[in-house]
CSV table of C-alpha atoms and ligand atoms in Angstrom, one decimal:
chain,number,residue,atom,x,y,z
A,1,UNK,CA,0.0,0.0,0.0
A,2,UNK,CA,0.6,4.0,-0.4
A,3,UNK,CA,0.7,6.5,2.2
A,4,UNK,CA,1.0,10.0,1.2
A,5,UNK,CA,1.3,12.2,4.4
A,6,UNK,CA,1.1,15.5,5.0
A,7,UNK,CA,2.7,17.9,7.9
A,8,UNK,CA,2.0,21.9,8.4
A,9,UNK,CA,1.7,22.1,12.1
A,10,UNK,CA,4.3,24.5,12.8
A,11,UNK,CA,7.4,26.1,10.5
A,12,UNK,CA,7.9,23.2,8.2
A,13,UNK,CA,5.8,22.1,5.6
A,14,UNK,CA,6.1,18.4,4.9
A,15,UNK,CA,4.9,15.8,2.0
A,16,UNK,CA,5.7,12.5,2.2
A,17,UNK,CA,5.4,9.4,0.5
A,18,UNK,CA,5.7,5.6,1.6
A,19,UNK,CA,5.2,2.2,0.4
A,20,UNK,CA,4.5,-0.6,3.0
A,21,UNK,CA,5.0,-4.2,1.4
A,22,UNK,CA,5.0,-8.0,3.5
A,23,UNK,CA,2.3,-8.8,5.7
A,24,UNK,CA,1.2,-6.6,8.4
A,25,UNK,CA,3.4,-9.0,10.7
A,26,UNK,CA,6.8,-7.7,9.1
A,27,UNK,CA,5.9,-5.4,6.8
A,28,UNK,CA,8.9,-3.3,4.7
A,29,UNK,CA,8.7,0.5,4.5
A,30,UNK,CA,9.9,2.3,1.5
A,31,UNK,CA,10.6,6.2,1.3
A,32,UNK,CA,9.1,6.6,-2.3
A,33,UNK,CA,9.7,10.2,-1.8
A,34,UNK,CA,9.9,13.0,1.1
A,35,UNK,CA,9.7,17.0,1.2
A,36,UNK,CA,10.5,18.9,3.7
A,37,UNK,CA,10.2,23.0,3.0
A,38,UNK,CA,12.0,24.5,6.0
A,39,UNK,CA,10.5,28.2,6.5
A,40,UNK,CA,13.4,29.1,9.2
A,41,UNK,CA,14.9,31.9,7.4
A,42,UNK,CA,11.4,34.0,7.0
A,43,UNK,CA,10.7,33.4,11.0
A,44,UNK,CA,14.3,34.3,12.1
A,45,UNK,CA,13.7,37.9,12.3
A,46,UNK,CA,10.6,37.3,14.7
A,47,UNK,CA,12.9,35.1,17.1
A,48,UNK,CA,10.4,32.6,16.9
A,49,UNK,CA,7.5,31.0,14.6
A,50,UNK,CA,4.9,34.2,13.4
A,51,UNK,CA,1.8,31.9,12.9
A,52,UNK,CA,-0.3,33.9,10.3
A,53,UNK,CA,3.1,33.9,8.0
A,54,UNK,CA,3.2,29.9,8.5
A,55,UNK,CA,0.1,30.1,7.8
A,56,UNK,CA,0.9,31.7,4.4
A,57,UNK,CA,4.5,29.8,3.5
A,58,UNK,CA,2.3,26.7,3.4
A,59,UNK,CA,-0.3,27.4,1.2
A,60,UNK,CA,2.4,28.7,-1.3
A,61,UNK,CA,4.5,25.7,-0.3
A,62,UNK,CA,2.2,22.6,-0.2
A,63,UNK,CA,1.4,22.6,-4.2
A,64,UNK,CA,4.6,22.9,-5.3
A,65,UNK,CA,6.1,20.1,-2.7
A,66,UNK,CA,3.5,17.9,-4.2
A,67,UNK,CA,4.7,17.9,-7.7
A,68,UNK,CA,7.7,17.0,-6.4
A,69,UNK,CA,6.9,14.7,-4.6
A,70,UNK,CA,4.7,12.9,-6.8
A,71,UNK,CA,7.5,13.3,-9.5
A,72,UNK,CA,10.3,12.0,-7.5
A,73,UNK,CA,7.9,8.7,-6.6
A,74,UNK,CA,7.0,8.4,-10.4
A,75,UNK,CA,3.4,8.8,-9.3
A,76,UNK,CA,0.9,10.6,-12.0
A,77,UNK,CA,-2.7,11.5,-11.5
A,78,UNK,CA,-4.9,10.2,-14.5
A,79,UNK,CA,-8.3,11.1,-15.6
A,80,UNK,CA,-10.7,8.0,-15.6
A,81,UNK,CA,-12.0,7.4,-19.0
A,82,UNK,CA,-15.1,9.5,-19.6
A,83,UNK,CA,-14.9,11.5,-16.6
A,84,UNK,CA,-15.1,15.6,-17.3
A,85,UNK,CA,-11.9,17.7,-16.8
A,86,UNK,CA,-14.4,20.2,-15.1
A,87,UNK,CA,-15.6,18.0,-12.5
A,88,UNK,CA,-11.7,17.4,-11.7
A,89,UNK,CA,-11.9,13.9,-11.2
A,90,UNK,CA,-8.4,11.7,-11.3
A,91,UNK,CA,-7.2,8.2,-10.0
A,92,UNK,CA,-3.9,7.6,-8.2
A,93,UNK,CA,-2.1,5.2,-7.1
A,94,UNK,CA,-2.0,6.1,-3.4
A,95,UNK,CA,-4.0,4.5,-0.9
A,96,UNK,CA,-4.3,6.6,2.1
A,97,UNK,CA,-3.8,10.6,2.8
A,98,UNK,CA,-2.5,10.9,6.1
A,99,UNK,CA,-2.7,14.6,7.6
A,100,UNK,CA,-1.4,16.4,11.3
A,101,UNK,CA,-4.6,17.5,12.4
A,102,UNK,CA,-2.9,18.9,15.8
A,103,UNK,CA,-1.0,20.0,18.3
A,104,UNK,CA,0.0,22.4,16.9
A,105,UNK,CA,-0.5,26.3,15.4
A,106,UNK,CA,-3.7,26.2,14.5
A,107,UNK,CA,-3.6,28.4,11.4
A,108,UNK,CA,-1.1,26.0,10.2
A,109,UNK,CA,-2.6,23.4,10.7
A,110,UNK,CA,-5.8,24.3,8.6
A,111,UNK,CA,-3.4,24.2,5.2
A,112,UNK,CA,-2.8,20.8,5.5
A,113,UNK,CA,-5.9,20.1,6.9
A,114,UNK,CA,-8.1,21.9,3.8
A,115,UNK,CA,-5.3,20.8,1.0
A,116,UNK,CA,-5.7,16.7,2.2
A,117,UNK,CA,-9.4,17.1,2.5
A,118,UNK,CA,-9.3,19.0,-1.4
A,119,UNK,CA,-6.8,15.3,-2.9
A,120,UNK,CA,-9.1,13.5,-0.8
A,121,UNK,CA,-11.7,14.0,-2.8
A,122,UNK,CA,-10.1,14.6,-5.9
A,123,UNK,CA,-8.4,11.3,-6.0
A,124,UNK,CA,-11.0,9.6,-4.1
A,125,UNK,CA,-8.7,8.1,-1.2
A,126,UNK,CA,-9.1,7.8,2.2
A,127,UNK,CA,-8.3,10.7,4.6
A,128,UNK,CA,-6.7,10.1,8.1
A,129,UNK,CA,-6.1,12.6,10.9
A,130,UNK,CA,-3.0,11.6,12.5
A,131,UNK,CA,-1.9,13.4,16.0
A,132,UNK,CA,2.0,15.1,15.7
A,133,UNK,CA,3.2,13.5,18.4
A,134,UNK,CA,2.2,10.6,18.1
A,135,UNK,CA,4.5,10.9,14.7
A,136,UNK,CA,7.5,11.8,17.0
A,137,UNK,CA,7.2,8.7,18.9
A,138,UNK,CA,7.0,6.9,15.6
A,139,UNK,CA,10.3,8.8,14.3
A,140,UNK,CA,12.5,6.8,15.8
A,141,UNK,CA,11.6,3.8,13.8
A,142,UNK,CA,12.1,5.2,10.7
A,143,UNK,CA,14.5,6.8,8.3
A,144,UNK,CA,14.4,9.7,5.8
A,145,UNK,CA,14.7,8.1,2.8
A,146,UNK,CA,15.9,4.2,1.1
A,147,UNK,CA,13.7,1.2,3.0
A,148,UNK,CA,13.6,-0.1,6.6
A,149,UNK,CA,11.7,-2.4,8.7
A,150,UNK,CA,10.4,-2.0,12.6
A,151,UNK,CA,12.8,-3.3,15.3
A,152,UNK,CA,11.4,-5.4,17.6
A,153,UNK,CA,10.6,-3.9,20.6
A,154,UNK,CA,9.6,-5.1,23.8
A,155,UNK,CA,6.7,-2.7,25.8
A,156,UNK,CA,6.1,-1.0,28.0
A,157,UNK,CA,7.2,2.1,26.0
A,158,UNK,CA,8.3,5.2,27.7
A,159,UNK,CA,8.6,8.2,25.2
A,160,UNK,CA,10.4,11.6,26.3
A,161,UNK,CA,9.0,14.1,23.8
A,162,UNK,CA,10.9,17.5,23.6
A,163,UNK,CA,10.3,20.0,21.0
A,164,UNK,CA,9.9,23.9,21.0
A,165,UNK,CA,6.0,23.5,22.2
A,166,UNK,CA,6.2,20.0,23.9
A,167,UNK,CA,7.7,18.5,26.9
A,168,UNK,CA,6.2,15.1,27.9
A,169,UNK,CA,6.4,11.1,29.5
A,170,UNK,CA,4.6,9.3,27.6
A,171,UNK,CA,4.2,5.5,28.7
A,172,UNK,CA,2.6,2.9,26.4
A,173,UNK,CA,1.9,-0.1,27.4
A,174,UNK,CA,1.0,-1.5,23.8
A,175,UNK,CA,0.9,0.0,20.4
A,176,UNK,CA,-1.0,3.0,20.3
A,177,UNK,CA,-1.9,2.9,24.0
A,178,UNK,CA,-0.4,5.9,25.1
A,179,UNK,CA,-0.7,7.2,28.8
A,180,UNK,CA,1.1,10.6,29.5
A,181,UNK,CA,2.7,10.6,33.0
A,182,UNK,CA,4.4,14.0,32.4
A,183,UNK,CA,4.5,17.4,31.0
A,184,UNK,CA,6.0,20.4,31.5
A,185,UNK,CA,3.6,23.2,33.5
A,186,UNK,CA,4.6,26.3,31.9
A,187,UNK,CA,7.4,25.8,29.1
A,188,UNK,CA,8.8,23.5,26.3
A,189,UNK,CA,12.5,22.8,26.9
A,190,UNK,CA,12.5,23.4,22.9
A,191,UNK,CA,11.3,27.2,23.8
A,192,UNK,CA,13.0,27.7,26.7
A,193,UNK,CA,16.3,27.0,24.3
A,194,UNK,CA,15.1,29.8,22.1
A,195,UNK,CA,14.1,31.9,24.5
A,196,UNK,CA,17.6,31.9,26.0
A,197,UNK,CA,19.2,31.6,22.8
A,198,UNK,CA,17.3,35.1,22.1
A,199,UNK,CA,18.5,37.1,25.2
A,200,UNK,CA,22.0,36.1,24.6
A,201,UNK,CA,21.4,37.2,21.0
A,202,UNK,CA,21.7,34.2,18.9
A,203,UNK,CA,20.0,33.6,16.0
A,204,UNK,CA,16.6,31.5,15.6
A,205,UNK,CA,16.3,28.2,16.5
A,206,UNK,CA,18.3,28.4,19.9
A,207,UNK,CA,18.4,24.9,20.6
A,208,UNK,CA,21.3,24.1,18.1
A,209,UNK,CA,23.3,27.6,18.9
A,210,UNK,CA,23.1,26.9,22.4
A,211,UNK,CA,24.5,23.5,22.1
A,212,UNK,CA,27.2,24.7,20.3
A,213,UNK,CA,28.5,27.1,22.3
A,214,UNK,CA,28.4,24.4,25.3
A,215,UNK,CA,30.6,22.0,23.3
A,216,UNK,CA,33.1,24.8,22.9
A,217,UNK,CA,32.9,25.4,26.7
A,218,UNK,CA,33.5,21.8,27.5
A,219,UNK,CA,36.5,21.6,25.9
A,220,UNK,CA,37.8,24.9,26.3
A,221,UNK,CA,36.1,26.0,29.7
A,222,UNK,CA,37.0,29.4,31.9
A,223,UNK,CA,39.7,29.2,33.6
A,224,UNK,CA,38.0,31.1,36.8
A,225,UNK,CA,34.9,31.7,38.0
A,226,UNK,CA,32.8,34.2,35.6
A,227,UNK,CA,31.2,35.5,38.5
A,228,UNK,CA,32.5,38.8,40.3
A,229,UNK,CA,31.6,37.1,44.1
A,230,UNK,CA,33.7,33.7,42.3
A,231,UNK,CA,30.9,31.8,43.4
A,232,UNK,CA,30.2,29.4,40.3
A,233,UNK,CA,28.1,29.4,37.8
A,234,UNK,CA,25.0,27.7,38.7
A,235,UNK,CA,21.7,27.3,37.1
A,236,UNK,CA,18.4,25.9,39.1
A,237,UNK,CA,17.1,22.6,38.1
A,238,UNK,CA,13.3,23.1,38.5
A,239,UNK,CA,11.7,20.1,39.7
A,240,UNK,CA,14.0,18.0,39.7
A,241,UNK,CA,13.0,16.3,42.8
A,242,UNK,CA,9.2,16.8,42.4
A,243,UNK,CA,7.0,13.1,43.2
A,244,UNK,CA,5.6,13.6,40.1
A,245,UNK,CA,6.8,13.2,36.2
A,246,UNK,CA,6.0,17.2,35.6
A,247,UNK,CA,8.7,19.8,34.3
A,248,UNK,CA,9.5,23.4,34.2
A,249,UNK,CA,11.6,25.5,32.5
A,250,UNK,CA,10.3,28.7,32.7
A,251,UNK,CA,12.1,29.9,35.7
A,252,UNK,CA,15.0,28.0,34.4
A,253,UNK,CA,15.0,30.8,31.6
A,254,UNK,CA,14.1,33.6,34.0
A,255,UNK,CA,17.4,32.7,36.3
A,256,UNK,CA,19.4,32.8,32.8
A,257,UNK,CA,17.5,36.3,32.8
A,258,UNK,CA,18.8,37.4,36.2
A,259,UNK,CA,22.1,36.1,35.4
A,260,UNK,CA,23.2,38.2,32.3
A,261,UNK,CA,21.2,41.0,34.2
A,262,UNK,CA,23.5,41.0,37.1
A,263,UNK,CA,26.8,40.1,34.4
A,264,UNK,CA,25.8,43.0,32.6
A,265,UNK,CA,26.1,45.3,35.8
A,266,UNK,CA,29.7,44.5,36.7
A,267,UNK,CA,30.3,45.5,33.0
A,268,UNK,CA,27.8,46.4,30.3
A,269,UNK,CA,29.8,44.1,28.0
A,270,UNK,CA,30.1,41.3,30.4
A,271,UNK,CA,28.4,38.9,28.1
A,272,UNK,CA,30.6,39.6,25.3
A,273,UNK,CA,33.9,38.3,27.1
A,274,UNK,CA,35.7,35.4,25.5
A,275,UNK,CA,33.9,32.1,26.7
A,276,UNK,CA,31.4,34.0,29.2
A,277,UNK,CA,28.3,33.0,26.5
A,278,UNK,CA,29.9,29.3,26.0
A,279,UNK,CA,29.8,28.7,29.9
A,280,UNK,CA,26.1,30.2,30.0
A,281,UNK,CA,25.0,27.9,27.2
A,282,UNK,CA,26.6,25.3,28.8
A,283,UNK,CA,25.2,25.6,32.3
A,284,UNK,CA,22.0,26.3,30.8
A,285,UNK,CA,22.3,23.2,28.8
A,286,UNK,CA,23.6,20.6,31.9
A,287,UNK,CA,20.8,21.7,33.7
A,288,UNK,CA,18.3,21.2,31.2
A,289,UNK,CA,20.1,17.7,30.6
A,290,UNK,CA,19.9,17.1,34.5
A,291,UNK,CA,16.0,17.4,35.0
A,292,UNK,CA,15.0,15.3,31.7
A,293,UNK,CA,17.5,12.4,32.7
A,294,UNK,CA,16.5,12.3,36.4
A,295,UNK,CA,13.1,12.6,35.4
A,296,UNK,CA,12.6,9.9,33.0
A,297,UNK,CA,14.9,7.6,35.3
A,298,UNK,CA,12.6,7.8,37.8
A,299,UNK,CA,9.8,6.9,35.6
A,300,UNK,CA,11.7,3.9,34.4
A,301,UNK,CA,12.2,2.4,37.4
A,302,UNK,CA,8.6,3.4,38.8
A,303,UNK,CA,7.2,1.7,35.1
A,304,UNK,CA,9.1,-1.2,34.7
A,305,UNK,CA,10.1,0.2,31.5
A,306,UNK,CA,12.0,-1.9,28.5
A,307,UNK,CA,12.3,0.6,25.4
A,308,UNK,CA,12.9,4.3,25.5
A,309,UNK,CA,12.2,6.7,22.7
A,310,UNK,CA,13.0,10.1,22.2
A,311,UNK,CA,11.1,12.3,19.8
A,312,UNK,CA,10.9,15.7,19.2
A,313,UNK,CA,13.5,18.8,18.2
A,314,UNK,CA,15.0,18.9,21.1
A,315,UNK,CA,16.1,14.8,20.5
A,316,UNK,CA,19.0,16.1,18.0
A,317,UNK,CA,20.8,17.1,21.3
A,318,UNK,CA,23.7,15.4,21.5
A,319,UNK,CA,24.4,16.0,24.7
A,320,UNK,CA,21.2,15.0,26.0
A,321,UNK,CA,21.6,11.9,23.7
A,322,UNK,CA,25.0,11.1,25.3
A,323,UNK,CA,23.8,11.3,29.3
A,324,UNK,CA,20.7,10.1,28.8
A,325,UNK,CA,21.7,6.8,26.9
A,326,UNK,CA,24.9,6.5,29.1
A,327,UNK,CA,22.8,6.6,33.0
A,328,UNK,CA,20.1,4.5,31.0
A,329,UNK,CA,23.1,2.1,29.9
A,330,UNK,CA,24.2,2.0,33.6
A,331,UNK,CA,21.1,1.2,35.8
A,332,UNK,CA,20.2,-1.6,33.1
A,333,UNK,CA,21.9,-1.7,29.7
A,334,UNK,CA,18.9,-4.5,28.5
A,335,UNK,CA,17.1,-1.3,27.8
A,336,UNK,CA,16.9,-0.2,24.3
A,337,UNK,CA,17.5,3.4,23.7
A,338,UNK,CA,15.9,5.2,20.4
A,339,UNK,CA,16.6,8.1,18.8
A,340,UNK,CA,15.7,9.7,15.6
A,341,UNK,CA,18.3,10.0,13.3
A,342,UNK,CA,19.1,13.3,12.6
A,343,UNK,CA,16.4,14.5,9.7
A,344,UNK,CA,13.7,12.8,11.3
A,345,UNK,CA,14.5,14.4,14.8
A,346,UNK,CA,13.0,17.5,13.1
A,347,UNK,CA,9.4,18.1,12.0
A,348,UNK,CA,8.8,15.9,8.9
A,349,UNK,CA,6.0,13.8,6.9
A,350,UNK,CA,7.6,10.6,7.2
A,351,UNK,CA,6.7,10.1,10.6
A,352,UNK,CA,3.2,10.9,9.8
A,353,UNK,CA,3.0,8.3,7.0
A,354,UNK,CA,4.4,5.7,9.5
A,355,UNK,CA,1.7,6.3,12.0
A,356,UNK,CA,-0.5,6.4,8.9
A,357,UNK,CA,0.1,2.9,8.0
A,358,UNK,CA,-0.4,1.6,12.0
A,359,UNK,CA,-4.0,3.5,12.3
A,360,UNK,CA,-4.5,2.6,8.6
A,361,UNK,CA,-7.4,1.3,9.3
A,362,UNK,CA,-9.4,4.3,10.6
A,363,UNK,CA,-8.6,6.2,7.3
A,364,UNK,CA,-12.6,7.3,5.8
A,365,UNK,CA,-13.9,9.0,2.4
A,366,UNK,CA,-16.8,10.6,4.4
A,367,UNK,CA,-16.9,12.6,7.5
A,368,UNK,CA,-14.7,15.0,6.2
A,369,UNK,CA,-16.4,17.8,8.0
A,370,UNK,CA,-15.6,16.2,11.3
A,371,UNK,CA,-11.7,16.5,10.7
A,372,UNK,CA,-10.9,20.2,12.4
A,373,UNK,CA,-7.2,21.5,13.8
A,374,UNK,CA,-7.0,21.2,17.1
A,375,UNK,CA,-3.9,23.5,18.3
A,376,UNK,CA,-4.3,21.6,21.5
A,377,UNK,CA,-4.4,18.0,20.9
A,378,UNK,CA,-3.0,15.5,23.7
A,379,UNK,CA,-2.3,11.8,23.2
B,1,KG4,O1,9.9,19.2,16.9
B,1,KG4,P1,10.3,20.5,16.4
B,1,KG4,O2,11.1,20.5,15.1
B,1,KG4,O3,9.1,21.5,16.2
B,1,KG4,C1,8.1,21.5,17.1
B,1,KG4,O4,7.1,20.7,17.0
B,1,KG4,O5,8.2,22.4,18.1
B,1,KG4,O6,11.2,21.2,17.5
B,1,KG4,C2,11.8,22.5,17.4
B,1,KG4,C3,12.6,22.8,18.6
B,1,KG4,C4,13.1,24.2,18.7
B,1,KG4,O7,12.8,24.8,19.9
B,1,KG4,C5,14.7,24.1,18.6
B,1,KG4,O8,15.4,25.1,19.2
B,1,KG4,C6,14.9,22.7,19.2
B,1,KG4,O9,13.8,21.9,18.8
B,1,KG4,N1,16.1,22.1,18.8
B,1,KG4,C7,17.1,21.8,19.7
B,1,KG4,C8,18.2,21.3,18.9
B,1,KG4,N2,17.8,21.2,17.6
B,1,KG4,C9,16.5,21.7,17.6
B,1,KG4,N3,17.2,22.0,21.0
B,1,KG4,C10,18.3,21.6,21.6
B,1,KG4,N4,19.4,21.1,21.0
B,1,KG4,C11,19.4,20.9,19.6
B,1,KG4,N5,20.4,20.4,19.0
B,2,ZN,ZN1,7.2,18.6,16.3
């Protein structure tokens, strides 16, 4: 079978296409084709993602994607025989449109919503509202391109999802079961790395400048104490202790806020001393590290837990990669660790299409009025 999928929740608008061959015991997934249009660049300026210019990028972006995507996967729409050009009637050989029908910018969510719905009936296939993070989760399973199969994996599942409007424990105890134990009460670790990023005046998205500058302070770190009182450099780590599985960053980034505050009172150009912006980033960055590690140990142990994934933006940290698989490895190395590769870390349509072809069965020609955005969608 076909999945073509479709992504617009946020800044990048996505088109993918996969083919899913063998029984539904081991099937084989093939990337027939995948688009990404990245609209970074145009929400630089704003520090951040400007949703009615999403909004706009995508519905200039999604037709165009499609032809390529189609072209790439050597798919062409026909006309049936005696059917009218007017009525815009055409057959394809796709099976099933998947579309992100949340969480996410609403606005954005409504192109890819309206532009499935429009193939949908064009091409008379099956629509199916798939929820973004439930793609994350799927991400890890999958690659960007060429073919793969799933791994076997042994439940329950617990997924740590981190991206610039998510922060989450998610257990499954079967496919598609989710549960989520956690979440972050005020903001995403992917937005608190912007938002820190932005007051040391870095360029948008923080998460991978940030990083950066904390792998140059790790190998090249201060040689004293930044601070005028020589105290060291020390950020909170909110919750870390808390009973429950919640998170917050927000005072996280606030303390960050005091910090360069009371830098840039010593000397107005404290923050632009060699290595003084590394060894924020990097402190910021430890700390962040700290409370997701401790956090999603805990729930491990509590949850008898076999498989980890992480999903989400925030998953193409290395460092967080590194601890996290490392103190996994060393309370019980039989625990498989997943992470997205690299491409698929990001927002994409290929992890739509996978959990396309898992809830394949719920795909419907009718009821497309039913099928809304809904910027706040949970698992
Ligand atoms: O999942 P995603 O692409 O979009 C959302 O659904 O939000 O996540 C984007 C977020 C941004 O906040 C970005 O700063 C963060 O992921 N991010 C990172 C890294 N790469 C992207 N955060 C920390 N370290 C990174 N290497
Ligand atoms: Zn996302």
């Amino acid at each position: 079978m076909r999945i073509l999928s479709i992504e617009t929740s946020c800044d990048d608008t996505g088109i993918a296409i996969l083919e899913v061959k063998g029984g539904e015991k081991n099937p084989t997934f093939k990337v027939l084709a995948e688009g990404i249009s990245s609209q970074i660049k145009i929400h630089a300026p704003y520090g951040g993602v400007f949703p009615a210019l999403a909004k706009r990028e995508h519905i200039k972006n999604l037709p165009i994607l499609l032809e390529k995507v189609l072209k790439k996967a050597k798919i062409r729409p026909l006309r049936p025989t005696g059917t009218s050009p007017s009525k815009g009637q055409e057959k394809i050989d796709i099976d099933i449109i998947a579309v992100t029908y949340g969480p996410g910018l609403e606005p954005a969510l409504w192109t890819g919503i309206v532009f499935a719905k429009e193939l949908s009936k064009k091409w008379d296939v099956p629509l199916l509202p798939v929820n973004h993070m439930e793609g994350h989760i799927l991400s890890v399973f999958g690659k960007n391109s060429g073919s793969f199969k799933m791994p076997k994996i042994e439940f329950p599942i617990l997924s740590l999802l981190v991206s610039g409007g998510h922060t989450e424990l998610v257990l499954a105890k079967d496919w598609m079961k989710y549960k989520t134990i956690g979440e972050t009460v005020d903001d995403a670790v992917g937005e608190a790395f912007d938002k820190v990023a932005r007051m040391m005046g870095l360029p948008y998205p923080g998460g991978p400048e940030i990083s950066r500058l904390a792998e140059k302070s790790r190998k090249h770190p201060l040689p004293t104490s930044p601070l005028a009182n020589g105290e060291e450099l020390k950020l909170p780590r909110p919750m870390m202790y808390t009973k429950n599985y919640d998170f917050s960053f927000s005072g996280l980034k606030t303390a960050v806020l005091y910090l360069i505050r009371d830098l840039q009172k010593e000397h107005p150009d404290k923050l632009q001393f060699v290595g003084m912006k590394e060894a924020i980033a990097c402190e910021f960055e430890d700390a962040v590290v700290d409370v997701l590690t401790h956090k999603t140990l805990k729930a491990i142990k509590e949850h008898k837990v076999k498989t980890i994934v992480v999903g989400g933006g925030v998953s193409a940290n290395k460092r967080l990669k590194k601890i996290l698989t490392q103190k996994i490895k060393a309370e019980n190395p039989k625990i498989k660790v997943l992470f997205p590769g690299k491409k698929l870390s990001m927002d994409n349509a290929v992890m739509i299409a996978l959990v396309g072809y898992f809830r394949r069965n719920k795909a419907k020609k009718t009821g497309f009025d039913k099928i809304k955005a809904v910027g706040g969608l949970s698992l």
